[in-house]
Amino acid sequence: MALLIREFQPCDKTDYIEASKQFYSLDAVLHPVPEENFASTFEECLNHNPFMKGYTFVYDDVYAGYGLVSYTWSNEVGGLVVLLEEAYILPAFQGRGIGSAYIRRVEEENSDRAKRFRLEVTRSNTAAIALYERLGYEAFDYMQMVKDL
């Protein structure tokens, strides 16, 4: 069994968009997202936007999912924060260690410059919470607020 985690390539676009549709139809997310956002996110990743990166998961030469990362600065920790924005593993590939391998990869790639790794999870996604806790993540007691434009 071979797992490959690599940055987005042009050939990944269709698989990524289909997987994003699946991800945003789950109870694990709070609201739907316009499909055009998936395409623009993908294109920004291909254009090497310095604030984001997209990853493709390939398991035994078959598309298995994707991950998105973004970067920001935090005065609170005095440095770079790496946000694990999204990780979606297709149902047929869940439970095979892909999520753990992906998080470790992102942490290793950024360990020399990041001061914090951060992610979001809905309270109902108990499997993801268990994974994140096993990997050393802990819950913040912050309420997140947004203003969409």
XYZ file of C-alpha atoms in Angstrom:
149
model
C 0.000 0.000 0.000
C 1.574 3.245 -1.127
C 0.486 6.712 -0.032
C 1.580 9.790 -1.950
C 0.874 13.269 -0.631
C 1.823 15.935 -3.156
C 0.984 19.515 -4.022
C -1.881 20.094 -6.456
C -1.166 19.498 -10.129
C -3.389 20.608 -13.022
C -4.590 17.025 -13.525
C -6.150 17.047 -10.018
C -8.764 19.726 -10.681
C -11.770 17.518 -11.484
C -11.114 15.121 -8.602
C -10.551 18.011 -6.193
C -13.784 19.766 -7.179
C -15.808 16.555 -6.856
C -14.254 15.803 -3.467
C -14.937 19.381 -2.308
C -18.601 18.971 -3.248
C -18.717 15.816 -1.135
C -16.946 17.500 1.772
C -19.321 20.465 1.798
C -22.355 18.198 1.762
C -21.344 16.536 5.046
C -22.693 17.292 8.504
C -19.083 18.039 9.463
C -19.326 21.474 7.817
C -21.622 24.268 8.868
C -22.800 25.602 5.510
C -22.543 25.011 1.768
C -19.968 26.814 -0.348
C -20.467 28.024 -3.927
C -18.871 25.627 -6.387
C -16.989 28.445 -8.103
C -14.979 28.834 -4.878
C -13.511 25.370 -5.403
C -12.199 26.265 -8.849
C -10.751 29.610 -7.726
C -9.062 27.997 -4.709
C -7.536 25.353 -6.953
C -6.246 27.962 -9.399
C -4.719 30.052 -6.608
C -2.869 26.984 -5.359
C -1.523 26.295 -8.838
C -0.429 29.930 -9.105
C 1.644 29.498 -5.923
C -0.297 32.001 -3.840
C 2.004 32.552 -0.810
C -0.945 32.398 1.602
C -2.145 28.915 0.695
C -1.227 25.454 -0.515
C -3.251 22.508 -1.783
C -2.374 18.837 -1.451
C -3.615 15.749 -3.245
C -3.721 12.359 -1.530
C -3.078 9.355 -3.773
C -3.400 5.869 -2.331
C -2.226 2.932 -4.446
C -2.325 5.197 -7.526
C -5.967 6.192 -6.876
C -7.170 9.682 -5.905
C -8.044 9.524 -2.205
C -8.700 13.132 -1.177
C -7.204 16.548 -0.603
C -5.968 19.005 1.982
C -5.808 22.800 2.064
C -3.454 24.889 4.161
C -3.315 28.643 4.657
C -0.805 30.859 6.409
C -1.254 33.848 8.714
C 0.634 35.786 11.382
C -0.284 35.832 15.063
C 0.877 38.397 17.560
C -0.349 36.038 20.293
C 2.330 33.465 19.461
C 4.769 35.887 17.842
C 4.963 34.226 14.482
C 3.539 32.255 11.628
C 0.378 30.210 12.089
C -0.294 27.338 9.733
C -4.016 26.714 9.348
C -5.036 23.251 8.290
C -8.106 24.598 6.503
C -9.580 21.427 5.087
C -8.771 17.765 4.864
C -11.105 15.383 3.118
C -10.445 11.716 2.593
C -12.857 9.855 0.369
C -14.916 7.322 2.366
C -13.280 4.300 0.688
C -9.888 5.467 1.999
C -10.770 6.578 5.508
C -9.113 4.766 8.395
C -5.886 4.090 6.491
C -3.711 6.708 8.194
C -3.956 9.305 5.428
C -5.145 12.082 7.762
C -2.329 11.467 10.226
C 0.252 11.322 7.450
C -1.059 14.560 5.947
C -0.938 16.466 9.239
C 2.568 15.184 9.968
C 3.677 16.224 6.468
C 2.344 19.769 6.915
C 3.929 20.013 10.370
C 7.301 18.777 9.081
C 7.271 21.139 6.095
C 6.614 24.130 8.339
C 8.304 23.193 11.627
C 11.272 25.501 11.064
C 9.115 28.630 10.699
C 5.701 28.041 12.295
C 4.870 29.022 15.849
C 1.437 27.378 15.841
C -0.592 24.881 13.863
C -4.312 25.411 13.965
C -7.412 23.711 12.596
C -11.178 23.835 12.886
C -13.562 20.989 13.568
C -17.251 20.816 14.318
C -18.093 19.410 17.740
C -20.100 16.628 16.114
C -17.079 15.305 14.180
C -15.869 13.081 17.000
C -13.639 10.899 14.804
C -11.681 13.927 13.593
C -11.456 15.324 17.126
C -10.014 12.025 18.362
C -7.418 12.058 15.569
C -6.402 15.652 16.259
C -6.091 14.996 19.986
C -3.907 11.932 19.308
C -1.651 14.205 17.243
C -1.308 16.687 20.106
C -3.950 19.292 19.254
C -6.131 20.736 21.982
C -9.344 22.733 21.958
C -9.336 26.517 22.342
C -12.038 28.137 24.372
C -12.558 30.785 21.690
C -15.764 31.447 19.874
C -15.107 32.140 16.242
C -16.973 34.982 14.565
C -17.042 35.829 10.877
C -18.341 38.494 8.549
C -18.660 37.254 4.989
C -18.693 39.743 2.142
